[in-house]
mmCIF file of C-alpha atoms and ligand atoms in Angstrom:
data_model
loop_
_atom_site.group_PDB
_atom_site.id
_atom_site.type_symbol
_atom_site.label_atom_id
_atom_site.label_comp_id
_atom_site.label_asym_id
_atom_site.label_seq_id
_atom_site.Cartn_x
_atom_site.Cartn_y
_atom_site.Cartn_z
ATOM 1 C CA MET A 1 14.148 241.247 155.336
ATOM 2 C CA ALA A 2 11.163 239.635 157.070
ATOM 3 C CA TYR A 3 8.342 242.038 157.835
ATOM 4 C CA LYS A 4 5.186 241.383 159.850
ATOM 5 C CA ASN A 5 2.951 244.243 158.773
ATOM 6 C CA ILE A 6 3.901 244.757 155.163
ATOM 7 C CA ILE A 7 4.757 242.551 152.191
ATOM 8 C CA VAL A 8 7.613 243.690 149.982
ATOM 9 C CA GLU A 9 8.452 242.377 146.522
ATOM 10 C CA ILE A 10 11.019 243.715 144.111
ATOM 11 C CA GLU A 11 10.480 242.571 140.553
ATOM 12 C CA ASP A 12 11.156 244.098 137.156
ATOM 13 C CA HIS A 13 12.740 247.106 138.861
ATOM 14 C CA ILE A 14 9.592 247.924 140.820
ATOM 15 C CA CYS A 15 9.429 247.692 144.596
ATOM 16 C CA LEU A 16 5.852 246.835 145.535
ATOM 17 C CA ILE A 17 4.979 247.409 149.194
ATOM 18 C CA LYS A 18 1.647 246.050 150.362
ATOM 19 C CA LEU A 19 0.338 247.215 153.734
ATOM 20 C CA ASN A 20 -0.789 244.064 155.456
ATOM 21 C CA ARG A 21 -2.813 244.374 158.656
ATOM 22 C CA PRO A 22 -6.084 243.007 157.264
ATOM 23 C CA ASP A 23 -7.760 242.676 160.681
ATOM 24 C CA ALA A 24 -7.354 246.396 161.316
ATOM 25 C CA LEU A 25 -7.967 247.693 157.768
ATOM 26 C CA ASN A 26 -4.228 248.422 157.584
ATOM 27 C CA ALA A 27 -4.381 250.887 160.477
ATOM 28 C CA LEU A 28 -0.966 252.469 160.804
ATOM 29 C CA ASN A 29 0.705 251.541 164.065
ATOM 30 C CA LEU A 30 4.330 252.306 164.842
ATOM 31 C CA ASP A 31 5.465 248.785 163.922
ATOM 32 C CA LEU A 32 3.925 249.072 160.470
ATOM 33 C CA LEU A 33 5.267 252.575 159.914
ATOM 34 C CA GLY A 34 8.728 251.492 161.120
ATOM 35 C CA GLU A 35 8.727 248.578 158.678
ATOM 36 C CA LEU A 36 7.519 250.855 155.897
ATOM 37 C CA GLY A 37 10.359 253.288 156.595
ATOM 38 C CA ASP A 38 12.887 250.432 156.554
ATOM 39 C CA ALA A 39 11.504 248.988 153.306
ATOM 40 C CA LEU A 40 11.581 252.396 151.645
ATOM 41 C CA ALA A 41 15.147 253.042 152.806
ATOM 42 C CA ASP A 42 16.158 249.622 151.409
ATOM 43 C CA ALA A 43 14.463 250.414 148.099
ATOM 44 C CA GLN A 44 16.279 253.749 147.982
ATOM 45 C CA LYS A 45 19.618 251.901 148.304
ATOM 46 C CA ASN A 46 18.751 248.946 146.066
ATOM 47 C CA ASP A 47 19.660 249.401 142.381
ATOM 48 C CA LYS A 48 17.028 246.809 141.491
ATOM 49 C CA ALA A 49 14.269 249.173 142.684
ATOM 50 C CA ARG A 50 13.694 252.069 140.302
ATOM 51 C CA CYS A 51 10.155 252.973 141.313
ATOM 52 C CA ILE A 52 8.095 252.167 144.401
ATOM 53 C CA VAL A 53 4.387 251.370 144.610
ATOM 54 C CA ILE A 54 2.571 251.386 147.968
ATOM 55 C CA THR A 55 -0.805 249.708 148.130
ATOM 56 C CA GLY A 56 -3.221 248.192 150.620
ATOM 57 C CA SER A 57 -6.099 245.763 150.262
ATOM 58 C CA GLU A 58 -9.225 245.944 148.153
ATOM 59 C CA LYS A 59 -11.194 247.234 151.150
ATOM 60 C CA ALA A 60 -8.643 249.612 152.596
ATOM 61 C CA PHE A 61 -5.454 251.334 151.578
ATOM 62 C CA ALA A 62 -5.285 252.290 155.272
ATOM 63 C CA ALA A 63 -8.102 253.329 157.623
ATOM 64 C CA GLY A 64 -5.871 255.762 159.481
ATOM 65 C CA ALA A 65 -3.401 255.822 162.287
ATOM 66 C CA ASP A 66 -4.090 253.040 164.766
ATOM 67 C CA ILE A 67 -6.714 254.489 167.108
ATOM 68 C CA LYS A 68 -6.300 251.690 169.650
ATOM 69 C CA MET A 69 -2.568 252.404 169.861
ATOM 70 C CA MET A 70 -3.238 256.117 170.465
ATOM 71 C CA ALA A 71 -6.297 255.967 172.718
ATOM 72 C CA GLU A 72 -4.521 256.005 176.086
ATOM 73 C CA LYS A 73 -1.629 258.266 175.175
ATOM 74 C CA SER A 74 -1.199 261.582 176.999
ATOM 75 C CA PHE A 75 -0.072 264.930 175.638
ATOM 76 C CA VAL A 76 3.350 264.353 177.176
ATOM 77 C CA ASP A 77 3.610 260.918 175.531
ATOM 78 C CA VAL A 78 2.893 262.226 172.047
ATOM 79 C CA PHE A 79 4.648 265.587 172.331
ATOM 80 C CA ALA A 80 7.831 264.383 174.025
ATOM 81 C CA GLY A 81 7.819 261.224 171.905
ATOM 82 C CA ASP A 82 7.157 263.354 168.784
ATOM 83 C CA LEU A 83 4.496 260.906 167.565
ATOM 84 C CA PHE A 84 4.693 260.242 163.796
ATOM 85 C CA THR A 85 7.505 262.749 163.090
ATOM 86 C CA PRO A 86 10.339 260.245 162.485
ATOM 87 C CA GLU A 87 7.952 257.979 160.578
ATOM 88 C CA GLU A 88 6.830 260.800 158.276
ATOM 89 C CA ASP A 89 10.417 262.010 157.825
ATOM 90 C CA ALA A 90 11.484 258.494 156.798
ATOM 91 C CA ILE A 91 8.932 258.529 153.977
ATOM 92 C CA MET A 92 9.589 262.091 152.870
ATOM 93 C CA ARG A 93 13.332 261.558 152.560
ATOM 94 C CA ILE A 94 12.957 258.924 149.823
ATOM 95 C CA ARG A 95 14.255 260.307 146.535
ATOM 96 C CA LYS A 96 12.962 257.581 144.235
ATOM 97 C CA PRO A 97 9.406 258.020 142.975
ATOM 98 C CA ILE A 98 6.578 256.513 145.012
ATOM 99 C CA ILE A 99 3.107 255.826 143.621
ATOM 100 C CA ALA A 100 0.150 255.178 145.947
ATOM 101 C CA ALA A 101 -2.313 252.649 144.500
ATOM 102 C CA VAL A 102 -5.447 253.247 146.553
ATOM 103 C CA SER A 103 -8.479 250.999 146.750
ATOM 104 C CA GLY A 104 -11.177 251.395 149.413
ATOM 105 C CA TYR A 105 -10.611 253.519 152.496
ATOM 106 C CA ALA A 106 -7.750 256.004 152.680
ATOM 107 C CA LEU A 107 -8.680 257.799 155.874
ATOM 108 C CA GLY A 108 -6.782 259.944 158.338
ATOM 109 C CA GLY A 109 -3.190 258.745 158.341
ATOM 110 C CA GLY A 110 -4.082 256.549 155.344
ATOM 111 C CA CYS A 111 -5.047 259.572 153.260
ATOM 112 C CA GLU A 112 -1.977 261.346 154.603
ATOM 113 C CA LEU A 113 0.308 258.448 153.662
ATOM 114 C CA ALA A 114 -1.161 258.446 150.144
ATOM 115 C CA MET A 115 -0.488 262.195 149.922
ATOM 116 C CA MET A 116 3.136 261.674 150.994
ATOM 117 C CA CYS A 117 3.555 259.570 147.852
ATOM 118 C CA ASP A 118 4.377 261.361 144.607
ATOM 119 C CA PHE A 119 1.027 260.658 143.026
ATOM 120 C CA ILE A 120 -2.082 258.643 143.705
ATOM 121 C CA ILE A 121 -3.792 256.252 141.326
ATOM 122 C CA ALA A 122 -7.218 255.436 142.733
ATOM 123 C CA ALA A 123 -9.640 252.595 142.168
ATOM 124 C CA ASP A 124 -13.211 253.746 141.579
ATOM 125 C CA THR A 125 -13.953 252.315 145.044
ATOM 126 C CA ALA A 126 -11.522 254.631 146.823
ATOM 127 C CA LYS A 127 -12.733 256.873 149.628
ATOM 128 C CA PHE A 128 -10.556 259.621 151.036
ATOM 129 C CA GLY A 129 -11.159 261.422 154.292
ATOM 130 C CA GLN A 130 -9.723 263.166 157.328
ATOM 131 C CA PRO A 131 -12.200 261.967 159.965
ATOM 132 C CA GLU A 132 -9.939 262.682 162.972
ATOM 133 C CA VAL A 133 -12.389 265.398 164.059
ATOM 134 C CA ASN A 134 -14.791 262.591 165.033
ATOM 135 C CA LEU A 135 -12.180 261.314 167.490
ATOM 136 C CA GLY A 136 -11.645 264.630 169.229
ATOM 137 C CA VAL A 137 -8.365 265.245 167.444
ATOM 138 C CA MET A 138 -7.253 266.545 164.084
ATOM 139 C CA ALA A 139 -5.066 265.386 161.227
ATOM 140 C CA GLY A 140 -1.525 264.772 162.424
ATOM 141 C CA MET A 141 0.475 263.647 159.393
ATOM 142 C CA GLY A 142 -0.213 266.412 156.896
ATOM 143 C CA GLY A 143 -3.989 266.236 156.427
ATOM 144 C CA SER A 144 -4.534 269.916 157.169
ATOM 145 C CA GLN A 145 -1.502 270.964 155.097
ATOM 146 C CA ARG A 146 -0.882 268.666 152.119
ATOM 147 C CA LEU A 147 -4.611 268.205 151.512
ATOM 148 C CA THR A 148 -5.098 271.991 151.460
ATOM 149 C CA LYS A 149 -2.297 272.376 148.922
ATOM 150 C CA LEU A 150 -3.765 269.622 146.761
ATOM 151 C CA VAL A 151 -7.508 270.346 146.827
ATOM 152 C CA GLY A 152 -7.654 273.959 148.046
ATOM 153 C CA ARG A 153 -8.933 275.549 151.236
ATOM 154 C CA ALA A 154 -12.673 275.037 150.718
ATOM 155 C CA LYS A 155 -12.613 271.278 150.207
ATOM 156 C CA SER A 156 -9.891 270.794 152.795
ATOM 157 C CA MET A 157 -11.868 272.710 155.427
ATOM 158 C CA ASP A 158 -14.993 270.757 154.467
ATOM 159 C CA MET A 159 -13.246 267.396 154.806
ATOM 160 C CA ASN A 160 -11.246 268.221 157.941
ATOM 161 C CA LEU A 161 -14.133 269.924 159.751
ATOM 162 C CA THR A 162 -16.986 267.567 158.830
ATOM 163 C CA GLY A 163 -14.933 264.382 158.505
ATOM 164 C CA ARG A 164 -16.855 263.497 155.340
ATOM 165 C CA PHE A 165 -15.352 261.130 152.774
ATOM 166 C CA MET A 166 -14.562 262.075 149.199
ATOM 167 C CA ASP A 167 -15.142 259.421 146.552
ATOM 168 C CA ALA A 168 -12.620 258.709 143.798
ATOM 169 C CA GLU A 169 -14.415 260.793 141.187
ATOM 170 C CA GLU A 170 -14.531 263.869 143.413
ATOM 171 C CA ALA A 171 -10.912 263.277 144.435
ATOM 172 C CA GLU A 172 -9.850 263.274 140.792
ATOM 173 C CA ARG A 173 -11.862 266.432 140.056
ATOM 174 C CA ALA A 174 -10.314 268.123 143.077
ATOM 175 C CA GLY A 175 -6.740 267.213 142.103
ATOM 176 C CA LEU A 176 -6.054 264.782 144.925
ATOM 177 C CA VAL A 177 -5.535 261.816 142.599
ATOM 178 C CA SER A 178 -3.975 261.657 139.164
ATOM 179 C CA ARG A 179 -6.129 258.873 137.675
ATOM 180 C CA VAL A 180 -9.171 256.792 138.578
ATOM 181 C CA VAL A 181 -9.494 253.288 137.176
ATOM 182 C CA PRO A 182 -11.907 250.380 137.667
ATOM 183 C CA ALA A 183 -10.937 248.537 140.858
ATOM 184 C CA LYS A 184 -9.954 245.387 138.943
ATOM 185 C CA LYS A 185 -7.437 247.332 136.893
ATOM 186 C CA LEU A 186 -5.850 249.256 139.770
ATOM 187 C CA MET A 187 -2.678 247.221 140.163
ATOM 188 C CA ASP A 188 -2.126 246.832 136.402
ATOM 189 C CA GLU A 189 -2.408 250.581 135.986
ATOM 190 C CA ALA A 190 -0.127 251.377 138.938
ATOM 191 C CA MET A 191 2.477 248.789 137.937
ATOM 192 C CA SER A 192 2.508 249.948 134.343
ATOM 193 C CA ALA A 193 2.952 253.587 135.441
ATOM 194 C CA ALA A 194 5.816 252.394 137.662
ATOM 195 C CA ALA A 195 7.321 250.406 134.769
ATOM 196 C CA LYS A 196 7.261 253.505 132.571
ATOM 197 C CA ILE A 197 9.109 255.490 135.238
ATOM 198 C CA ALA A 198 11.557 252.607 135.815
ATOM 199 C CA GLU A 199 12.665 252.837 132.156
ATOM 200 C CA LYS A 200 13.861 256.411 132.535
ATOM 201 C CA SER A 201 17.185 257.682 133.812
ATOM 202 C CA MET A 202 17.103 257.546 137.621
ATOM 203 C CA ILE A 203 19.117 260.780 137.790
ATOM 204 C CA THR A 204 16.491 262.573 135.716
ATOM 205 C CA VAL A 205 13.613 261.049 137.657
ATOM 206 C CA MET A 206 15.066 262.073 141.024
ATOM 207 C CA ALA A 207 15.728 265.598 139.740
ATOM 208 C CA ILE A 208 12.110 265.868 138.555
ATOM 209 C CA LYS A 209 10.788 264.676 141.925
ATOM 210 C CA GLU A 210 12.907 267.281 143.717
ATOM 211 C CA ALA A 211 11.819 270.056 141.394
ATOM 212 C CA VAL A 212 8.090 269.308 141.529
ATOM 213 C CA ASN A 213 8.213 269.039 145.318
ATOM 214 C CA ARG A 214 9.878 272.466 145.506
ATOM 215 C CA ALA A 215 6.788 273.953 143.836
ATOM 216 C CA GLU A 216 4.975 273.552 147.152
ATOM 217 C CA GLN A 217 7.714 275.239 149.149
ATOM 218 C CA LEU A 218 9.168 278.064 147.077
ATOM 219 C CA PRO A 219 7.882 281.311 145.584
ATOM 220 C CA LEU A 220 7.492 280.957 141.807
ATOM 221 C CA THR A 221 10.645 282.821 140.780
ATOM 222 C CA GLU A 222 12.768 280.739 143.175
ATOM 223 C CA GLY A 223 11.089 277.530 142.026
ATOM 224 C CA ILE A 224 11.684 278.400 138.385
ATOM 225 C CA LEU A 225 15.336 279.135 139.133
ATOM 226 C CA PHE A 226 15.682 275.821 141.000
ATOM 227 C CA GLU A 227 14.132 274.023 138.018
ATOM 228 C CA ARG A 228 16.307 275.888 135.517
ATOM 229 C CA ARG A 229 19.510 274.995 137.377
ATOM 230 C CA LEU A 230 18.527 271.334 137.677
ATOM 231 C CA PHE A 231 17.635 271.335 133.961
ATOM 232 C CA HIS A 232 21.046 272.825 133.175
ATOM 233 C CA SER A 233 22.828 270.313 135.409
ATOM 234 C CA LEU A 234 21.245 267.349 133.604
ATOM 235 C CA PHE A 235 23.347 268.320 130.583
ATOM 236 C CA ALA A 236 26.319 267.010 132.585
ATOM 237 C CA THR A 237 24.888 263.476 132.405
ATOM 238 C CA GLU A 238 25.570 260.766 129.852
ATOM 239 C CA ASP A 239 21.849 260.027 129.904
ATOM 240 C CA GLN A 240 21.097 263.449 128.384
ATOM 241 C CA LYS A 241 23.491 262.678 125.520
ATOM 242 C CA GLU A 242 21.946 259.233 125.108
ATOM 243 C CA GLY A 243 18.334 260.473 125.298
ATOM 244 C CA MET A 244 18.834 263.167 122.694
ATOM 245 C CA ALA A 245 20.960 260.943 120.420
ATOM 246 C CA ALA A 246 18.306 258.213 120.575
ATOM 247 C CA PHE A 247 15.638 260.711 119.531
ATOM 248 C CA THR A 248 17.709 261.869 116.565
ATOM 249 C CA GLU A 249 18.569 258.303 115.572
ATOM 250 C CA LYS A 250 14.918 257.213 115.934
ATOM 251 C CA ARG A 251 15.657 254.447 118.463
ATOM 252 C CA GLU A 252 14.829 253.717 122.096
ATOM 253 C CA PRO A 253 17.279 255.279 124.587
ATOM 254 C CA GLN A 254 19.447 253.042 126.772
ATOM 255 C CA PHE A 255 19.789 254.999 129.990
ATOM 256 C CA ARG A 256 22.601 254.070 132.390
ATOM 257 C CA ASP A 257 21.892 256.442 135.308
ATOM 258 C CA LYS A 258 25.105 258.290 134.591
HETATM 259 N N1 LIG B 1 -7.335 252.093 164.057
HETATM 260 C C1 LIG B 1 -7.448 250.917 164.676
HETATM 261 N N2 LIG B 1 -8.289 249.958 164.256
HETATM 262 C C2 LIG B 1 -9.046 250.237 163.177
HETATM 263 C C3 LIG B 1 -8.981 251.457 162.495
HETATM 264 C C4 LIG B 1 -8.057 252.417 162.967
HETATM 265 N N3 LIG B 1 -7.883 253.605 162.360
HETATM 266 N N4 LIG B 1 -9.871 251.442 161.472
HETATM 267 C C5 LIG B 1 -10.459 250.240 161.507
HETATM 268 N N5 LIG B 1 -9.974 249.510 162.535
HETATM 269 C C6 LIG B 1 -10.351 248.146 162.943
HETATM 270 C C7 LIG B 1 -11.692 248.138 163.619
HETATM 271 O O1 LIG B 1 -11.560 248.479 164.993
HETATM 272 C C8 LIG B 1 -12.115 246.712 163.408
HETATM 273 O O2 LIG B 1 -11.437 245.887 164.312
HETATM 274 P P1 LIG B 1 -12.274 244.803 165.241
HETATM 275 O O3 LIG B 1 -12.841 243.865 164.228
HETATM 276 O O4 LIG B 1 -11.198 244.219 166.092
HETATM 277 O O5 LIG B 1 -13.301 245.593 165.950
HETATM 278 C C9 LIG B 1 -11.579 246.394 162.019
HETATM 279 O O6 LIG B 1 -10.545 247.349 161.778
HETATM 280 C C10 LIG B 1 -12.619 246.546 160.922
HETATM 281 O O7 LIG B 1 -13.185 247.833 161.028
HETATM 282 P P2 LIG B 1 -14.751 248.095 161.084
HETATM 283 O O8 LIG B 1 -15.464 246.944 161.737
HETATM 284 O O9 LIG B 1 -14.960 249.450 161.712
HETATM 285 O O10 LIG B 1 -15.097 248.115 159.513
HETATM 286 P P3 LIG B 1 -16.306 248.871 158.809
HETATM 287 O O11 LIG B 1 -16.306 248.357 157.414
HETATM 288 O O12 LIG B 1 -17.542 248.781 159.612
HETATM 289 O O13 LIG B 1 -15.877 250.421 158.825
HETATM 290 C C11 LIG B 1 -14.348 252.274 158.534
HETATM 291 C C12 LIG B 1 -14.760 250.858 158.087
HETATM 292 C C13 LIG B 1 -15.418 253.294 158.128
HETATM 293 C C14 LIG B 1 -13.040 252.606 157.814
HETATM 294 C C15 LIG B 1 -14.160 252.310 160.079
HETATM 295 O O14 LIG B 1 -13.323 251.225 160.442
HETATM 296 C C16 LIG B 1 -13.543 253.580 160.600
HETATM 297 O O15 LIG B 1 -14.220 254.586 160.707
HETATM 298 N N6 LIG B 1 -12.234 253.533 160.961
HETATM 299 C C17 LIG B 1 -11.539 254.636 161.560
HETATM 300 C C18 LIG B 1 -11.248 255.743 160.566
HETATM 301 C C19 LIG B 1 -10.557 256.902 161.258
HETATM 302 O O16 LIG B 1 -11.104 257.543 162.126
HETATM 303 N N7 LIG B 1 -9.285 257.179 160.852
HETATM 304 C C20 LIG B 1 -8.497 258.226 161.447
HETATM 305 C C21 LIG B 1 -7.569 257.676 162.490
HETATM 306 S S1 LIG B 1 -6.725 258.910 163.430
HETATM 307 C C22 LIG B 1 -5.441 259.389 162.445
HETATM 308 O O17 LIG B 1 -5.239 258.885 161.359
HETATM 309 C C23 LIG B 1 -4.558 260.465 163.014
HETATM 310 C C24 LIG B 1 -3.579 261.052 162.066
HETATM 311 O O18 LIG B 1 -3.880 261.887 161.226
HETATM 312 C C25 LIG B 1 -2.178 260.728 162.173
#
């Protein structure tokens, strides 16, 4: 499919989606978010895509929702039109793993998009922030909620109320990102993490994603039960037999997603 605001490549079982509005630091307008949702839905359906990586440019993963697109909107426009809800839902319904490879600015909706991914690998140049307060609004795609779950109330309040940016090192310390690497190595690191995931059984990988995401929603005993039942159900797969046989036979497993 031809996209105008993103570039999509599927190679070696990895779907790489590059946000591509360089003149606006990848600001997220509805066209871009619509294309992103379509590309993700295609990747979900496409057997050739086993892991997804979303990235931006060296300077910006994304500098937020498109301020120029929003500037003249009224309350009725955004409330009745449910601004960003379908776009966020389209991302959150993807069951295959998504890695955010973040270099430069990940601000506002950009930080929120990165947090919608399953984990974030950051370049040492990355800067995260929820600066919506400077615009007379607040985070609108999870920045007051997901960020609080990831970094805790104190840092989330600090970032949301002051609009200050967090550098990559602080973001790693705070638990927002899983790894920080030199900017030059960002894509190698993200693609090799994706390649590792792509080797696994897709059934197992999707079950893990579901279970970890439940940790944010459920009380511990319910979450543990959900995990336990998924763990039990994986014994119904051929891939469990293959994975355990391969270990015993001291060879690499050949998973078939069955
Ligand atoms: N929306 C629209 N355009 C944007 C943009 C955004 N979020 N961020 C940057 N741009 C545009 C700029 O307007 C500029 O375009 P022109 O050349 O046509 O003027 C171009 O991208 C380059 O930006 P700058 O000249 O500002 O670059 P800089 O290096 O001086 O500054 C920056 C970089 C600090 C990231 C600055 O661009 C900035 O502060 N951007 C806005 C960040 C922000 O407030 N994000 C939150 C948006 S609201 C939101 O996301 C709501 C939500 O939760 C859903």
